[in-house]
mmCIF file of C-alpha atoms in Angstrom:
data_model
loop_
_atom_site.group_PDB
_atom_site.id
_atom_site.type_symbol
_atom_site.label_atom_id
_atom_site.label_comp_id
_atom_site.label_asym_id
_atom_site.label_seq_id
_atom_site.Cartn_x
_atom_site.Cartn_y
_atom_site.Cartn_z
ATOM 1 C CA ARG A 1 98.575 87.026 116.289
ATOM 2 C CA ASP A 2 98.502 88.535 112.856
ATOM 3 C CA GLY A 3 99.736 86.748 109.705
ATOM 4 C CA ALA A 4 102.998 88.700 109.508
ATOM 5 C CA GLU A 5 104.025 87.643 113.023
ATOM 6 C CA THR A 6 103.159 84.031 112.282
ATOM 7 C CA ARG A 7 105.107 84.079 109.027
ATOM 8 C CA ILE A 8 108.147 85.665 110.770
ATOM 9 C CA GLU A 9 108.061 83.076 113.558
ATOM 10 C CA LEU A 10 107.702 80.142 111.153
ATOM 11 C CA ALA A 11 110.396 81.553 108.822
ATOM 12 C CA GLN A 12 113.014 82.044 111.523
ATOM 13 C CA PRO A 13 114.567 78.506 111.220
ATOM 14 C CA SER A 14 114.959 79.003 107.463
ATOM 15 C CA LEU A 15 116.439 82.480 107.847
ATOM 16 C CA VAL A 16 118.981 81.139 110.321
ATOM 17 C CA ARG A 17 119.947 78.102 108.209
ATOM 18 C CA LEU A 18 120.396 80.157 105.049
ATOM 19 C CA ALA A 19 122.425 82.778 106.907
ATOM 20 C CA GLU A 20 124.674 80.140 108.407
ATOM 21 C CA ALA A 21 125.156 78.419 105.026
ATOM 22 C CA SER A 22 125.770 81.601 103.012
ATOM 23 C CA GLY A 23 127.206 84.079 105.492
ATOM 24 C CA GLU A 24 125.030 86.664 103.702
ATOM 25 C CA THR A 25 121.909 88.699 104.518
ATOM 26 C CA ILE A 26 118.681 86.661 104.377
ATOM 27 C CA ASN A 27 115.243 88.247 104.070
ATOM 28 C CA LEU A 28 111.639 87.176 104.294
ATOM 29 C CA ALA A 29 109.438 89.312 102.060
ATOM 30 C CA VAL A 30 105.792 89.475 101.035
ATOM 31 C CA PRO A 31 104.026 91.232 98.169
ATOM 32 C CA GLY A 32 102.551 94.532 99.101
ATOM 33 C CA PRO A 33 100.278 96.951 97.323
ATOM 34 C CA ARG A 34 103.195 99.208 96.311
ATOM 35 C CA GLY A 35 106.104 96.708 96.067
ATOM 36 C CA VAL A 36 108.042 94.121 97.993
ATOM 37 C CA GLU A 37 107.641 94.469 101.767
ATOM 38 C CA HIS A 38 110.440 92.955 103.905
ATOM 39 C CA LEU A 39 109.204 91.416 107.174
ATOM 40 C CA ALA A 40 112.308 89.825 108.721
ATOM 41 C CA GLN A 41 116.046 89.646 108.245
ATOM 42 C CA GLU A 42 118.965 87.554 109.407
ATOM 43 C CA ASP A 43 122.159 89.607 109.083
ATOM 44 C CA THR A 44 125.381 88.756 107.229
ATOM 45 C CA THR A 45 128.545 87.901 109.111
ATOM 46 C CA HIS A 46 130.480 90.420 107.008
ATOM 47 C CA LEU A 47 130.863 94.139 107.659
ATOM 48 C CA VAL A 48 130.143 95.020 104.013
ATOM 49 C CA GLY A 49 126.539 94.293 103.192
ATOM 50 C CA VAL A 50 124.785 95.034 106.506
ATOM 51 C CA THR A 51 121.634 96.904 105.580
ATOM 52 C CA ASP A 52 118.395 96.631 107.459
ATOM 53 C CA TRP A 53 115.668 95.861 104.876
ATOM 54 C CA VAL A 54 112.866 95.335 107.370
ATOM 55 C CA SER A 55 109.958 97.679 106.662
ATOM 56 C CA ARG A 56 111.502 98.828 103.423
ATOM 57 C CA ARG A 57 109.494 98.668 100.199
ATOM 58 C CA VAL A 58 111.220 98.099 96.888
ATOM 59 C CA PRO A 59 109.839 97.929 93.340
ATOM 60 C CA PHE A 60 108.875 94.392 92.249
ATOM 61 C CA GLU A 61 110.763 94.639 88.918
ATOM 62 C CA GLN A 62 114.167 95.459 90.489
ATOM 63 C CA ALA A 63 114.244 92.957 93.374
ATOM 64 C CA ALA A 64 114.863 89.192 93.131
ATOM 65 C CA ASN A 65 112.038 88.567 95.592
ATOM 66 C CA GLY A 66 109.761 90.890 93.614
ATOM 67 C CA LYS A 67 110.418 88.988 90.431
ATOM 68 C CA CYS A 68 109.278 85.827 92.282
ATOM 69 C CA PHE A 69 106.009 87.614 93.093
ATOM 70 C CA LEU A 70 105.565 88.759 89.507
ATOM 71 C CA ALA A 71 106.426 85.311 88.026
ATOM 72 C CA PHE A 72 104.236 83.391 90.461
ATOM 73 C CA GLY A 73 100.994 85.348 90.827
ATOM 74 C CA LEU A 74 101.120 89.063 90.257
ATOM 75 C CA ALA A 75 101.995 89.480 86.533
ATOM 76 C CA ASP A 76 99.251 89.270 83.956
ATOM 77 C CA THR A 77 101.688 88.876 81.063
ATOM 78 C CA ALA A 78 104.648 86.601 80.550
ATOM 79 C CA THR A 79 107.951 88.267 79.738
ATOM 80 C CA PRO A 80 111.092 86.279 78.813
ATOM 81 C CA ASP A 81 112.580 87.195 82.218
ATOM 82 C CA LEU A 82 109.547 85.960 84.123
ATOM 83 C CA GLU A 83 109.442 82.763 82.060
ATOM 84 C CA ARG A 84 113.053 82.123 83.106
ATOM 85 C CA VAL A 85 112.088 82.644 86.725
ATOM 86 C CA ARG A 86 109.207 80.186 86.391
ATOM 87 C CA ALA A 87 111.401 77.585 84.689
ATOM 88 C CA ARG A 88 114.229 77.789 87.186
ATOM 89 C CA GLY A 89 112.082 78.246 90.274
ATOM 90 C CA TRP A 90 114.117 81.267 91.525
ATOM 91 C CA ALA A 91 115.014 84.824 90.515
ATOM 92 C CA THR A 92 118.088 87.002 90.563
ATOM 93 C CA SER A 93 118.772 90.694 90.707
ATOM 94 C CA VAL A 94 122.337 91.729 89.896
ATOM 95 C CA ASP A 95 123.152 95.486 90.142
ATOM 96 C CA GLU A 96 119.448 96.292 89.459
ATOM 97 C CA LEU A 97 118.163 97.694 92.737
ATOM 98 C CA GLU A 98 121.571 99.225 93.488
ATOM 99 C CA ASN A 99 124.932 98.981 91.771
ATOM 100 C CA GLY A 100 127.067 96.415 93.632
ATOM 101 C CA LEU A 101 124.098 94.558 95.178
ATOM 102 C CA SER A 102 123.135 91.007 94.136
ATOM 103 C CA ALA A 103 120.353 88.825 95.317
ATOM 104 C CA ARG A 104 118.778 85.425 94.659
ATOM 105 C CA ALA A 105 115.241 84.724 95.805
ATOM 106 C CA ALA A 106 112.767 81.832 95.670
ATOM 107 C CA PRO A 107 109.034 81.791 96.220
ATOM 108 C CA VAL A 108 107.144 80.352 99.152
ATOM 109 C CA PHE A 109 103.950 78.967 97.587
ATOM 110 C CA GLY A 110 100.467 79.157 99.043
ATOM 111 C CA ALA A 111 97.576 76.709 98.467
ATOM 112 C CA ASP A 112 96.620 78.358 95.137
ATOM 113 C CA GLY A 113 100.146 78.017 93.693
ATOM 114 C CA ASP A 114 100.885 81.775 93.968
ATOM 115 C CA ALA A 115 103.899 83.085 95.848
ATOM 116 C CA ILE A 116 102.716 84.294 99.246
ATOM 117 C CA ALA A 117 106.238 85.082 100.433
ATOM 118 C CA ALA A 118 109.824 84.810 99.310
ATOM 119 C CA LEU A 119 113.202 84.171 100.926
ATOM 120 C CA SER A 120 116.298 85.921 99.488
ATOM 121 C CA ILE A 121 120.011 85.852 99.910
ATOM 122 C CA SER A 122 121.671 89.216 99.186
ATOM 123 C CA GLY A 123 125.091 90.740 99.422
ATOM 124 C CA PRO A 124 127.771 92.640 97.489
ATOM 125 C CA THR A 125 128.104 91.516 93.850
ATOM 126 C CA ALA A 126 131.801 91.044 94.373
ATOM 127 C CA ARG A 127 131.133 88.406 96.963
ATOM 128 C CA LEU A 128 127.892 86.943 95.614
ATOM 129 C CA THR A 129 129.097 85.962 92.232
ATOM 130 C CA SER A 130 126.801 84.049 89.840
ATOM 131 C CA GLU A 131 128.773 80.840 90.595
ATOM 132 C CA ARG A 132 128.510 81.253 94.321
ATOM 133 C CA ILE A 133 124.803 82.007 94.441
ATOM 134 C CA ALA A 134 124.142 79.201 92.003
ATOM 135 C CA THR A 135 125.573 76.800 94.600
ATOM 136 C CA LEU A 136 123.150 78.254 97.184
ATOM 137 C CA ALA A 137 120.055 77.968 94.950
ATOM 138 C CA PRO A 138 119.163 74.339 95.951
ATOM 139 C CA LEU A 139 119.223 75.170 99.672
ATOM 140 C CA LEU A 140 117.184 78.354 99.068
ATOM 141 C CA VAL A 141 114.494 76.483 97.158
ATOM 142 C CA GLN A 142 114.521 73.690 99.789
ATOM 143 C CA GLU A 143 114.031 76.185 102.644
ATOM 144 C CA CYS A 144 111.151 77.834 100.759
ATOM 145 C CA GLY A 145 109.490 74.494 100.445
ATOM 146 C CA GLU A 146 110.007 73.840 104.111
ATOM 147 C CA LEU A 147 108.528 77.198 105.048
ATOM 148 C CA ALA A 148 105.507 76.506 102.769
ATOM 149 C CA ARG A 149 104.975 73.241 104.634
ATOM 150 C CA ARG A 150 105.274 74.931 108.031
ATOM 151 C CA LEU A 151 102.746 77.583 106.970
ATOM 152 C CA ALA A 152 100.314 74.953 105.684
ATOM 153 C CA HIS A 153 100.702 72.956 108.891
ATOM 154 C CA ARG A 154 99.858 76.081 110.838
ATOM 155 C CA HIS A 155 96.807 76.646 108.621
ATOM 156 C CA PRO A 156 95.810 73.158 107.400
ATOM 157 C CA SER A 157 92.903 74.500 105.342
ATOM 158 C CA ARG A 158 95.438 76.409 103.269
ATOM 159 C CA ALA A 159 97.862 73.674 102.356
ATOM 160 C CA PRO A 160 100.324 74.421 99.553
ATOM 161 C CA ALA A 161 99.693 72.938 96.166
#
């Protein structure tokens, strides 16, 4: 099987846990040559906020998961925004990709310390307030660490740093 199928399979438990904890849309994304590529999604329980992101590409700079890729591997320079992402260990996008859409994402690290994937929680800004997504950040970071361990176990020669 290819790497994408393996990542999707290994990410499924984290997608489900994050969706159950947040009630929002959860995505697994990877960096692509022209932006963030969404591989898998667990849908929200709400009617407002259901968008299928799988196979969509979005600009790195406008997406929370894209900012993770820039902060942890893709960017050659350090901007204040990327420094904040590195210091916190997660990124946000509030009304950047689309007005009314908020997201928080955290990186899944590979053996070299670069972000090889990211998990994100997204939904309407009215529901995903800064306070609410701040409470979800520890679980998001924890699930990214768990996914990194599952990926390393699957490929022991590529253990996360």
